[in-house]
Amino acid sequence: MMEKDPTLPVDDEARQLAKRLIRTARSGALATNGADAGMPFASLVAVGTDLDGSPVILTSQLSVHTRLLAADPRCSLLLSAIGKGDPLAHPRLTLLAEAEKLEPGSDKAQQVRRRYLLQHPKAALYVDFPDFAFWRLNVASGSLNGGFGRAYRMAREDLLTDMSAFPGFAELEASAVAHMNEDHAEAVAHYATKLCGGREGAWRLIGIDPEGLQLALGDDLLRLTFPHPLQGPEELRPTLVTLARS
């Protein structure tokens, strides 16, 4: 007798949950392939994201997982929502990926650095130390557990944002984030409190992508998904205005 497949068909709700976990995680458990007898090695890492949602980590040459990634870039990353009660009642996502070290000082590393420091401002103390470097985790697939009886096997396309129609979006994002925080702080706070149910406070916009916004207040991170994904860069400003009015 064949066992029943416990996974559900991937739908938009599952995709949105997985992307929210990726975009709002502050840390995750990174599993690398150990050099000694092939034993796996797990470590806690701070997590940021690239524009498409690919996780990025900042590691020291002194870290065991850095040396293991250099020898074998295959890895997995466990991200989990944190809350009260049974930890297994909260959503979690395991990503299978291949790590890519970003050349320090390169355009890509600088782009990742800017976004990472918005989410982890205290990392500014050591981000430019010569023994530190960013790694981009190029996701191959994922396994989402959204709670009891809600398991999904997810492809790369289910987890990341398609950026093919948005060349040069990094520059647009950088200027839009700065502009919103400097000139429209009240609107940013309304996004967090009125549309996401966040607590009152001086919320800051820390990321924009074609599918939504990332907002931060201290250690709290929120994801505001747009009602409809942007079809082009020109739709960003009207979308932000519409959200503020709503």
Coordinates of C-alpha atoms in Angstrom, one line a residue:
M1 CA 0.0 0.0 0.0
M2 CA 1.4 3.4 -1.0
E3 CA 1.8 6.0 1.7
K4 CA -0.2 9.2 1.2
D5 CA 1.8 12.2 0.3
P6 CA 1.5 14.6 3.3
T7 CA 2.3 17.7 1.3
L8 CA -0.4 20.1 -0.1
P9 CA -0.4 21.7 -3.6
V10 CA 1.4 25.1 -3.4
D11 CA -0.9 28.0 -3.6
D12 CA -0.6 31.8 -3.4
E13 CA -1.2 31.8 0.4
A14 CA 1.7 29.3 0.9
R15 CA 3.9 31.4 -1.3
Q16 CA 3.1 34.6 0.5
L17 CA 3.8 32.9 3.9
A18 CA 7.1 31.6 2.8
K19 CA 8.2 34.9 1.4
R20 CA 7.1 36.7 4.6
L21 CA 9.3 34.2 6.6
I22 CA 12.3 34.9 4.4
R23 CA 11.9 38.7 4.4
T24 CA 11.2 39.1 8.1
A25 CA 13.7 36.6 9.6
R26 CA 16.4 38.1 11.7
S27 CA 18.3 34.9 12.1
G28 CA 18.3 31.3 11.1
A29 CA 19.9 27.9 11.6
L30 CA 22.5 27.3 8.9
A31 CA 23.5 23.7 8.2
T32 CA 26.7 23.0 6.3
N33 CA 28.5 19.8 5.3
G34 CA 31.1 18.9 7.9
A35 CA 34.7 18.0 6.9
D36 CA 35.1 15.4 9.6
A37 CA 33.4 12.1 8.6
G38 CA 30.8 14.1 6.6
M39 CA 28.9 15.0 9.7
P40 CA 26.5 18.0 9.3
F41 CA 27.3 21.2 11.2
A42 CA 24.6 23.6 12.3
S43 CA 25.1 27.2 13.4
L44 CA 23.0 30.3 14.2
V45 CA 23.5 33.1 11.7
A46 CA 22.0 36.6 11.2
V47 CA 20.0 36.7 8.0
G48 CA 19.3 39.5 5.5
T49 CA 17.9 39.4 1.9
D50 CA 18.9 40.4 -1.6
L51 CA 16.3 42.2 -3.7
D52 CA 14.7 38.9 -5.0
G53 CA 14.5 37.5 -1.5
S54 CA 17.6 35.3 -1.6
P55 CA 19.0 35.1 1.9
V56 CA 22.3 36.7 2.6
I57 CA 24.6 36.1 5.5
L58 CA 27.7 37.9 6.8
T59 CA 30.4 35.6 8.1
S60 CA 34.0 35.8 9.5
Q61 CA 36.8 33.7 8.2
L62 CA 37.2 32.5 11.8
S63 CA 33.8 30.8 11.8
V64 CA 33.6 27.1 11.2
H65 CA 30.7 27.4 8.8
T66 CA 32.6 29.9 6.7
R67 CA 35.4 27.3 6.2
L68 CA 32.9 24.6 5.5
L69 CA 31.0 26.7 2.9
A70 CA 34.3 27.4 1.1
A71 CA 34.9 23.7 0.9
D72 CA 31.3 22.7 0.0
P73 CA 28.8 25.5 -0.8
R74 CA 25.8 23.2 -0.5
C75 CA 23.8 24.2 2.6
S76 CA 20.3 24.5 4.1
L77 CA 18.8 27.3 6.2
L78 CA 16.0 27.0 8.7
L79 CA 13.8 30.0 9.3
S80 CA 11.1 30.1 11.9
A81 CA 8.4 32.5 13.1
I82 CA 8.9 33.2 16.8
G83 CA 5.9 33.4 19.1
K84 CA 4.3 32.3 22.4
G85 CA 3.4 28.7 23.1
D86 CA 4.4 25.6 21.3
P87 CA 7.2 26.5 18.9
L88 CA 6.1 23.8 16.5
A89 CA 2.7 25.5 16.1
H90 CA 4.4 28.4 14.3
P91 CA 5.4 28.4 10.6
R92 CA 8.9 27.5 9.6
L93 CA 10.7 27.1 6.3
T94 CA 13.8 25.1 5.3
L95 CA 15.6 26.3 2.3
L96 CA 18.1 24.2 0.2
A97 CA 20.7 26.4 -1.3
E98 CA 24.2 26.8 -2.7
A99 CA 26.2 29.6 -1.1
E100 CA 28.0 32.1 -3.2
K101 CA 30.7 34.3 -1.7
L102 CA 30.5 38.0 -2.8
E103 CA 33.8 39.6 -3.5
P104 CA 34.3 42.4 -0.9
G105 CA 34.0 45.8 -2.4
S106 CA 32.2 44.6 -5.6
D107 CA 29.0 46.3 -6.7
K108 CA 26.9 43.3 -5.7
A109 CA 28.5 43.2 -2.2
Q110 CA 27.9 46.9 -1.8
Q111 CA 24.2 46.5 -2.8
V112 CA 23.8 43.7 -0.3
R113 CA 25.7 45.6 2.4
R114 CA 23.3 48.6 2.2
R115 CA 20.2 46.4 2.6
Y116 CA 21.8 44.2 5.3
L117 CA 22.7 47.2 7.5
L118 CA 19.1 48.5 7.3
Q119 CA 18.0 45.2 8.9
H120 CA 21.0 44.7 11.1
P121 CA 22.3 48.2 11.9
K122 CA 24.6 47.0 14.7
A123 CA 26.6 45.0 12.1
A124 CA 28.1 48.3 11.1
L125 CA 30.6 47.8 13.9
Y126 CA 32.3 44.9 12.0
V127 CA 30.9 44.7 8.5
D128 CA 34.0 46.2 6.9
F129 CA 36.5 44.1 8.9
P130 CA 38.9 42.5 6.4
D131 CA 38.0 38.9 7.6
F132 CA 34.3 39.4 7.0
A133 CA 32.4 38.8 3.8
F134 CA 28.9 38.4 2.5
W135 CA 27.5 35.1 1.1
R136 CA 24.4 34.9 -1.0
L137 CA 22.4 31.7 -0.6
N138 CA 21.2 30.8 -4.1
V139 CA 17.9 28.9 -3.3
A140 CA 17.2 25.7 -5.1
S141 CA 14.0 24.6 -3.3
G142 CA 12.3 24.7 0.0
S143 CA 10.1 22.9 2.5
L144 CA 7.4 25.0 4.2
N145 CA 5.5 23.9 7.3
G146 CA 2.7 26.4 7.9
G147 CA 1.3 24.6 11.0
F148 CA -0.4 21.3 11.6
G149 CA -1.4 19.6 8.4
R150 CA 0.1 22.4 6.2
A151 CA 3.2 21.1 4.6
Y152 CA 4.4 22.2 1.2
R153 CA 7.3 21.3 -1.1
M154 CA 8.3 24.6 -2.9
A155 CA 10.3 25.3 -6.0
R156 CA 12.7 28.2 -6.3
E157 CA 10.0 30.1 -8.3
D158 CA 7.6 29.8 -5.4
L159 CA 10.1 31.4 -2.9
L160 CA 11.8 34.3 -4.8
T161 CA 10.6 37.4 -6.5
D162 CA 11.1 37.6 -10.3
M163 CA 13.3 40.7 -10.9
S164 CA 13.7 40.2 -14.7
A165 CA 11.4 43.2 -15.5
F166 CA 13.2 45.5 -13.0
P167 CA 16.8 46.2 -14.2
G168 CA 18.4 48.9 -12.0
F169 CA 15.8 48.4 -9.2
A170 CA 18.5 48.6 -6.6
E171 CA 19.1 52.3 -7.2
L172 CA 15.4 53.0 -7.2
E173 CA 14.9 51.1 -4.0
A174 CA 17.7 53.0 -2.2
S175 CA 16.4 56.4 -3.1
A176 CA 12.8 55.5 -2.4
V177 CA 13.6 54.0 1.0
A178 CA 15.6 57.1 2.0
H179 CA 12.9 59.5 0.7
M180 CA 10.1 57.7 2.5
N181 CA 12.0 57.6 5.8
E182 CA 13.1 61.2 5.6
D183 CA 9.9 62.9 4.2
H184 CA 7.0 60.5 4.8
A185 CA 7.7 58.9 8.2
E186 CA 4.0 59.2 9.1
A187 CA 3.0 57.2 6.1
V188 CA 5.6 54.5 6.9
A189 CA 4.2 54.3 10.5
H190 CA 0.7 53.9 9.1
Y191 CA 1.8 51.1 6.8
A192 CA 3.1 49.2 9.9
T193 CA 0.3 50.0 12.4
K194 CA -2.8 50.3 10.3
L195 CA -2.1 47.8 7.5
C196 CA 0.1 45.3 9.3
G197 CA -1.2 45.5 12.9
G198 CA 2.2 46.6 14.3
R199 CA 2.7 48.4 17.6
E200 CA 2.9 52.2 17.7
G201 CA 6.4 53.6 17.2
A202 CA 8.9 55.2 14.9
W203 CA 8.8 52.5 12.2
R204 CA 11.3 52.7 9.3
L205 CA 11.2 51.3 5.8
I206 CA 14.1 49.0 5.3
G207 CA 13.3 47.3 2.0
I208 CA 11.2 47.5 -1.2
D209 CA 10.8 44.9 -3.8
P210 CA 8.2 44.4 -6.6
E211 CA 5.9 42.4 -4.3
G212 CA 6.0 44.4 -1.0
L213 CA 7.7 46.3 1.7
Q214 CA 9.8 45.5 4.8
L215 CA 9.4 47.6 7.9
A216 CA 11.4 47.7 11.1
L217 CA 11.0 49.0 14.7
G218 CA 13.8 47.8 16.9
D219 CA 13.8 44.0 16.7
D220 CA 10.3 43.8 15.1
L221 CA 10.2 43.2 11.4
L222 CA 7.0 43.3 9.3
R223 CA 6.2 42.4 5.7
L224 CA 3.5 44.4 3.8
T225 CA 2.6 42.6 0.6
F226 CA 1.3 44.8 -2.2
P227 CA -2.3 44.0 -3.3
H228 CA -0.9 43.4 -6.7
P229 CA 2.8 42.9 -7.7
L230 CA 4.4 45.8 -9.6
Q231 CA 4.5 45.3 -13.3
G232 CA 7.2 47.9 -13.7
P233 CA 9.3 50.4 -11.7
E234 CA 6.9 53.2 -12.7
E235 CA 4.1 51.6 -10.6
L236 CA 6.1 52.0 -7.3
R237 CA 5.2 55.6 -6.4
P238 CA 1.4 55.2 -7.2
T239 CA 1.3 52.0 -5.1
L240 CA 2.9 53.7 -2.1
V241 CA 0.5 56.6 -2.4
T242 CA -2.5 54.3 -2.6
L243 CA -1.3 52.3 0.4
A244 CA -0.9 55.5 2.4
R245 CA -4.5 56.7 1.5
S246 CA -5.9 53.3 2.5

